[in-house]
Amino acid sequence: MKHTFLLEIGLEEIPAHVVTPSVKQLASRMEDFLNESRLSFDEIQTFSTPRRLAVKVLGLADKQPDIKEEAKGPAKKIAVDDQGNWSKAAQGFSRGQGVDPDQIYFKEFKGTEYAYVEKSILGKSATEVLKDVDQVIIAMRFPTMMRWSTNEFEFVRPIRWIACLLDDEVIPVQILKIKADRISAGHRFLGQDVSLANANGYPASLLDQMVVADACKRKKMIRSQIHEIAHKNEWQIVIDEDLLEEVNNLVEYPTVFAGSFDEQYLSLPDEVLITSMKDHQRFFYVLDSNGKMLPYFVSVRNGNDQYLKNVVVGNEKVLTARLEDARFFYEEDQKTPISASVERLKNVMFHDKIGTIYAKMQRVTEISTFLGKKVGLSADELQDLKRAAQIYKFDIVTEMVGEFAELQGVMGEIYARLFGENENTAAAIKESYMPLGSESELPQTNVGAVLSIADKIDSIQSFFAASMLPSGSNDPYALRRQALGIVRIALAKKWKLSVIDLANAIDSAYQTEQNLYENTQPDQNQVEWQEFIMGRVHQLLVDQGYAYDIVNTVVATKDNTFQQIFAAANVLTKHQSDLEFKQNIEALTRTVRLARKGQADVQPEVKVDLFENNSEKALHTAVVAVSKGYGDKDLEEKYVALTSLRQPISNYFDETMVMVDDESVKNNRLTQLDAIARLTYSFGALDNLNVK
Amino acid sequence: MENSIFLAAIDIHTTPVKQSSYKTAVMQSLIALDIFKEEDIMSKKLSIQEIILTLQQFWSKQGCMLMQSYDTEKGAGTMSPYTFLRAIGPEPWNVAYVEPSRRPADGRYGKNPNRLYQHHQFQVIMKPSPANIQDLYLDSLAALGIDSKEHDIRFVEDNWENPSMGCAGVGWEVWLDGMEITQFTYFQQVGGLEVWPVAAEVTYGLERLSSYIQDVQSVFDLEWADGVKYGDIFLQPEYEQSKYSFEESNQDMLLKAFDEYEAEAKKQIANGLVHPAYDYILKCSHTFNLLDARGAVSVTERAGYLARIRNMAKSVAKVFVAERKKLGYPLIKDEKLRAKLLEEDN
């Protein structure tokens, strides 16, 4: 007979963003527990609200299967005495295993014969096994754990009840002083405690107490109520999935309602309205059919529609107060010119160990000018870039950003435009923060893209130089995301930028403004931050599905631009299946290895008069031919050119001994090989390729 | 309610008093005490002082001692020694009090309807945190006439932190129809020390809550007592304190005062005189806030000042626990437990 098992943990309100991951964690720990306990089941269902995490196991086996287990005892020569009788050791062993000595048999183990017995172990009943299910709860971990009352025990929030039922029977587990029972709590305000007759009755019996325990069902209810309101009013309601998820985990019984605000606030920028509604009040905003903002909002109440008017009026009042604040800030901010805000940034720290934001903007001005020239921005663009770099953080000290920190950059763009900055400069302010996530939108304008790269590389270099390196999962300043951002922007813009170019940009800034690097000397941890950026390139290549050996090959050189690195990975991947791939690469890597070994002896140029055989001459001629215009070729052409050297290289090694006693001849040969090796560096370190 | 923490056996089946009956009970006792007239409750909106009286009445019934505001300037009710010091150490502590809280940088010359140099917090500390603390809190709202069935009340995650005092806690802000009216915290760390047992702190923003109850847009329109508005009392000090904090304060004097208060605090920490030392730490904190509002603290110095306050807060916390131990943890009534705790090393 199969059973149903229910475990519900009742809690004080769990943080909304923790609810879903926590119930998944509970389910996976339950699954592990059952598997380790050898108790089979058909399915585990999850239920979650702000006040409860629950799992229901369906088709649970009656008991563990009986098993036979083999136990190993003493070696045969110890188990049996000279007369062929069981020794004391053997008797002790069998007694210990609860079987008769006659059941002992012998088996070889690592070359020696040992005594063994086979025991039957009867499977424990599900009831018995589940008595340890408290371990599942105790093992749970959360981003923030807390203690309460007089306990040392930590959990996400205080546990207030536990319902633990195998069919209709309570499994008597206990956490702290809380004994599991069949009682679950109803809705905090609209329901009452409910006594669960049977695990199967969950969660239906909670519905009577105004709790929709199935998170998916709750979400569907919200979605359909939103659609209904939108349809009735001919509104467009943008359902932000993250917001819906959060709101869903703030309610046990959802009722969607709409409210309004005074039309006068529509004069505020949409971003301000949206932030006020979404981030501060968890409201959905409302558009008309043309996508224009309407003075309404939609929100979700934790309860039914009784007294809904109070809730609507209360929420309208709170939103109005926020919008009134926002309007006040918007008007006040327009009274402070950008120059005055920039001046104030001399007193705002970027980081205590690095310096002020003002100093950062000065560094970024130099860095971005260098990079802007490098990637070929027009004179006008360079001028806009300079202006943007000098002011791009000014909105940090505005009242609006002080109140709505998430509007940093967004307000900068809006205010810059109001203060008459040109379109490029204004847009670059907002774009300097992009991309906001590892897959988020990139800056569009050239000016914004350069400013964004310059800002990010300055942050990375500063934190590294001030010895604040990210480690493991600890990356409080999101430097990984910023490094990835640099690479993504450079690739999208098809700009010829390498890590070395970034280092040169910093060096150039340092040469002009040494005082700005007082706490962040460029020589501090320089190699480390360059490796860190290459690490992101590596990650991006792996994520895009390139083979590990190819990735390790192409990221080995920091001189190559990000674009070249990706193109090299492409070309190598394309040719990997060629018939001659192995031979081509082996010929080239042989030269690379020898050249690397003899690096110290490499001469400025190959001397033809030191050649001793024809293969040397032939190789030299071929290399000279390949080298001509090599720099202007794309990577596919370079690959073809390089592989054309295979035969000459092969002949060369057949006929030529490189490491000869005559120093000048040896050095000349190493110089020849080095010339080839240098050509291969367009692809990184070819000897990392796996051609075995 | 018993004061002994160990009687606060955390039994989840503690039945909370039913809200509606509770509301009536509180109201009736207030009427019996001649604090309210029956017709007032039915019709009139509660004044701020009636709100304070109701909350005091309610929490005293739950076993909280009614303390008075502490007489040294501070930025929040948490910084009163009735919270900061008493949250540390093993002794039980159940109190409620109103705390005027000064935040010089928040001053707006009395011109902003919701921002104030000084606002009032109604602070409740229950240590160890009782199992039904959320229900008690909801009952307190019911006592104020806020029926949870008629509104949308949410506990929204908000973990609280005061790094300058070495404090951190886990909890929520409580939303009433979308408005934050209370901060609810389980202390985890105070003065750099892990706390045990854990205290629950409930902080009502009195101006916020009163604005909701009285349905006014500006705090200055709130009725403090019959016929006297909040603005009648606080508009002038708001203007003057803002003017002082932003324009007139004597920076040299304040800078010197900070150093002297700090020296005195450290000296008294060394002497084991916890309370005088703590008073001077509070003075340091307020002096720093004044300097900060004036923009007199350079950016590099800022972190340094905060670290100086934090170091003192951590030292005084340790000394407090040691001194309470010397006194034999007098608030623990369970003799066996007291003896056991006294034997333990700190």
Short mmCIF file of C-alpha atoms in Angstrom, two decimals, chain A residues 48-233:
data_model
loop_
_atom_site.label_atom_id
_atom_site.label_comp_id
_atom_site.label_asym_id
_atom_site.label_seq_id
_atom_site.Cartn_x
_atom_site.Cartn_y
_atom_site.Cartn_z
CA SER A 48 4.72 27.79 -0.17
CA THR A 49 3.36 31.07 1.15
CA PRO A 50 5.02 33.80 3.22
CA ARG A 51 4.15 31.80 6.33
CA ARG A 52 4.72 28.20 5.30
CA LEU A 53 7.01 25.86 3.40
CA ALA A 54 5.50 22.46 2.71
CA VAL A 55 6.16 19.27 0.79
CA LYS A 56 3.72 16.48 0.05
CA VAL A 57 5.18 13.11 -0.91
CA LEU A 58 2.88 10.97 -3.05
CA GLY A 59 3.08 7.23 -3.54
CA LEU A 60 5.37 6.68 -0.59
CA ALA A 61 6.35 3.05 0.02
CA ASP A 62 5.06 1.18 3.06
CA LYS A 63 8.53 0.28 4.19
CA GLN A 64 12.15 0.04 3.12
CA PRO A 65 12.87 -3.07 1.05
CA ASP A 66 14.46 -5.94 3.01
CA ILE A 67 18.08 -6.29 2.09
CA LYS A 68 20.80 -8.84 2.38
CA GLU A 69 24.12 -7.52 3.51
CA GLU A 70 27.46 -9.24 3.46
CA ALA A 71 29.74 -8.75 6.49
CA LYS A 72 33.47 -9.43 6.31
CA GLY A 73 35.17 -11.13 9.24
CA PRO A 74 38.67 -12.38 10.08
CA ALA A 75 41.02 -13.98 7.54
CA LYS A 76 40.49 -17.69 6.93
CA LYS A 77 43.72 -18.71 8.64
CA ILE A 78 42.60 -16.91 11.80
CA ALA A 79 38.99 -18.07 11.58
CA VAL A 80 39.86 -21.75 11.44
CA ASP A 81 42.25 -23.42 13.89
CA ASP A 82 44.70 -26.25 13.18
CA GLN A 83 42.03 -28.86 13.78
CA GLY A 84 39.70 -27.25 11.23
CA ASN A 85 37.36 -25.90 13.94
CA TRP A 86 36.02 -22.38 14.23
CA SER A 87 38.44 -20.25 16.19
CA LYS A 88 37.40 -17.87 18.99
CA ALA A 89 37.73 -15.03 16.50
CA ALA A 90 35.30 -16.67 14.07
CA GLN A 91 32.80 -17.45 16.82
CA GLY A 92 33.03 -13.89 18.10
CA PHE A 93 32.46 -12.58 14.59
CA SER A 94 29.39 -14.67 13.90
CA ARG A 95 27.94 -13.89 17.31
CA GLY A 96 28.47 -10.21 16.64
CA GLN A 97 26.56 -10.55 13.38
CA GLY A 98 23.80 -12.55 15.06
CA VAL A 99 24.22 -15.69 12.93
CA ASP A 100 25.40 -19.22 13.51
CA PRO A 101 29.12 -19.91 12.78
CA ASP A 102 28.01 -22.56 10.27
CA GLN A 103 26.75 -19.82 8.01
CA ILE A 104 30.29 -18.53 7.56
CA TYR A 105 31.68 -18.87 4.06
CA PHE A 106 35.02 -17.83 2.58
CA LYS A 107 35.80 -15.40 -0.18
CA GLU A 108 38.93 -13.88 -1.54
CA PHE A 109 39.61 -10.24 -0.82
CA LYS A 110 42.83 -8.68 -2.15
CA GLY A 111 44.55 -11.98 -2.46
CA THR A 112 43.59 -13.40 0.95
CA GLU A 113 40.65 -15.56 1.93
CA TYR A 114 38.35 -14.09 4.54
CA ALA A 115 35.34 -15.24 6.53
CA TYR A 116 32.01 -13.76 5.47
CA VAL A 117 28.42 -14.04 6.58
CA GLU A 118 25.26 -12.84 4.91
CA LYS A 119 22.68 -11.07 7.05
CA SER A 120 19.12 -10.23 6.20
CA ILE A 121 18.06 -6.79 7.29
CA LEU A 122 14.36 -6.21 7.50
CA GLY A 123 13.27 -2.88 6.01
CA LYS A 124 11.97 -0.32 8.49
CA SER A 125 8.44 0.96 8.14
CA ALA A 126 7.83 4.40 6.67
CA THR A 127 6.62 5.57 10.08
CA GLU A 128 9.89 4.50 11.63
CA VAL A 129 12.03 6.11 8.93
CA LEU A 130 10.10 9.38 9.02
CA LYS A 131 10.78 9.80 12.74
CA ASP A 132 14.10 11.26 11.60
CA VAL A 133 12.55 13.71 9.15
CA ASP A 134 13.35 16.58 11.53
CA GLN A 135 16.89 16.27 10.14
CA VAL A 136 15.58 17.62 6.84
CA ILE A 137 14.43 20.79 8.56
CA ILE A 138 17.53 21.16 10.71
CA ALA A 139 19.82 20.86 7.67
CA MET A 140 18.20 23.76 5.80
CA ARG A 141 20.36 26.81 5.07
CA PHE A 142 19.31 30.33 4.06
CA PRO A 143 21.05 33.49 2.82
CA THR A 144 20.37 35.11 6.20
CA MET A 145 19.83 32.94 9.24
CA MET A 146 18.51 34.13 12.59
CA ARG A 147 18.11 33.06 16.20
CA TRP A 148 15.11 33.90 18.37
CA SER A 149 14.06 33.69 22.01
CA THR A 150 16.37 31.51 24.09
CA ASN A 151 17.39 29.17 21.29
CA GLU A 152 20.77 28.66 19.69
CA PHE A 153 19.06 27.09 16.66
CA GLU A 154 19.09 29.18 13.47
CA PHE A 155 16.50 29.35 10.72
CA VAL A 156 15.22 31.83 8.15
CA ARG A 157 12.53 33.15 10.52
CA PRO A 158 11.09 31.76 13.78
CA ILE A 159 9.31 28.42 13.37
CA ARG A 160 5.81 28.55 14.84
CA TRP A 161 4.29 25.20 13.99
CA ILE A 162 5.02 21.93 12.24
CA ALA A 163 2.41 19.72 10.61
CA CYS A 164 3.77 16.26 9.93
CA LEU A 165 1.37 13.58 8.75
CA LEU A 166 1.78 10.15 7.22
CA ASP A 167 -1.74 9.66 5.88
CA ASP A 168 -3.81 10.29 9.00
CA GLU A 169 -1.09 9.60 11.52
CA VAL A 170 1.05 12.31 13.15
CA ILE A 171 4.77 11.59 12.91
CA PRO A 172 6.05 12.79 16.27
CA VAL A 173 9.07 14.91 15.37
CA GLN A 174 10.08 17.94 17.33
CA ILE A 175 12.16 21.04 16.66
CA LEU A 176 13.02 23.06 19.76
CA LYS A 177 9.83 22.96 21.81
CA ILE A 178 7.62 22.69 18.80
CA LYS A 179 6.03 19.27 18.53
CA ALA A 180 4.71 18.26 15.15
CA ASP A 181 0.96 17.96 15.02
CA ARG A 182 -1.89 17.91 12.53
CA ILE A 183 -2.67 21.59 13.07
CA SER A 184 -1.96 24.18 10.39
CA ALA A 185 -2.66 27.89 10.64
CA GLY A 186 -5.13 29.63 8.37
CA HIS A 187 -4.79 33.13 6.96
CA ARG A 188 -3.38 35.50 9.55
CA PHE A 189 -6.47 37.70 9.56
CA LEU A 190 -9.20 35.80 7.77
CA GLY A 191 -8.69 32.17 8.72
CA GLN A 192 -8.43 29.94 11.73
CA ASP A 193 -6.28 27.01 12.75
CA VAL A 194 -7.31 23.92 10.89
CA SER A 195 -6.94 20.32 11.98
CA LEU A 196 -5.79 18.19 9.06
CA ALA A 197 -7.51 14.82 9.05
CA ASN A 198 -5.24 13.38 6.42
CA ALA A 199 -2.13 14.37 4.48
CA ASN A 200 -4.19 13.98 1.31
CA GLY A 201 -6.49 16.77 2.42
CA TYR A 202 -3.65 19.26 2.05
CA PRO A 203 -3.80 21.93 0.70
CA ALA A 204 -7.54 21.84 0.00
CA SER A 205 -8.46 22.21 3.66
CA LEU A 206 -6.38 25.41 3.84
CA LEU A 207 -8.44 27.02 1.12
CA ASP A 208 -11.40 27.18 3.51
CA GLN A 209 -9.14 29.21 5.78
CA MET A 210 -8.27 31.66 2.99
CA VAL A 211 -4.85 30.25 2.22
CA VAL A 212 -3.85 29.34 -1.35
CA ALA A 213 -0.82 27.22 -0.52
CA ASP A 214 0.00 26.30 -4.11
CA ALA A 215 2.27 29.13 -5.27
CA CYS A 216 1.58 28.46 -8.97
CA LYS A 217 -2.14 28.57 -8.44
CA ARG A 218 -1.78 31.81 -6.48
CA LYS A 219 0.26 33.33 -9.27
CA LYS A 220 -2.35 32.30 -11.82
CA MET A 221 -5.05 33.95 -9.72
CA ILE A 222 -3.07 37.19 -9.63
CA ARG A 223 -2.37 37.08 -13.34
CA SER A 224 -5.95 36.46 -14.29
CA GLN A 225 -7.27 39.16 -11.95
CA ILE A 226 -4.79 41.62 -13.46
CA HIS A 227 -5.94 40.66 -16.95
CA GLU A 228 -9.53 41.11 -15.92
CA ILE A 229 -8.89 44.63 -14.61
CA ALA A 230 -6.85 45.51 -17.70
CA HIS A 231 -9.58 44.23 -19.98
CA LYS A 232 -12.38 46.00 -18.12
CA ASN A 233 -10.60 49.38 -18.21
#
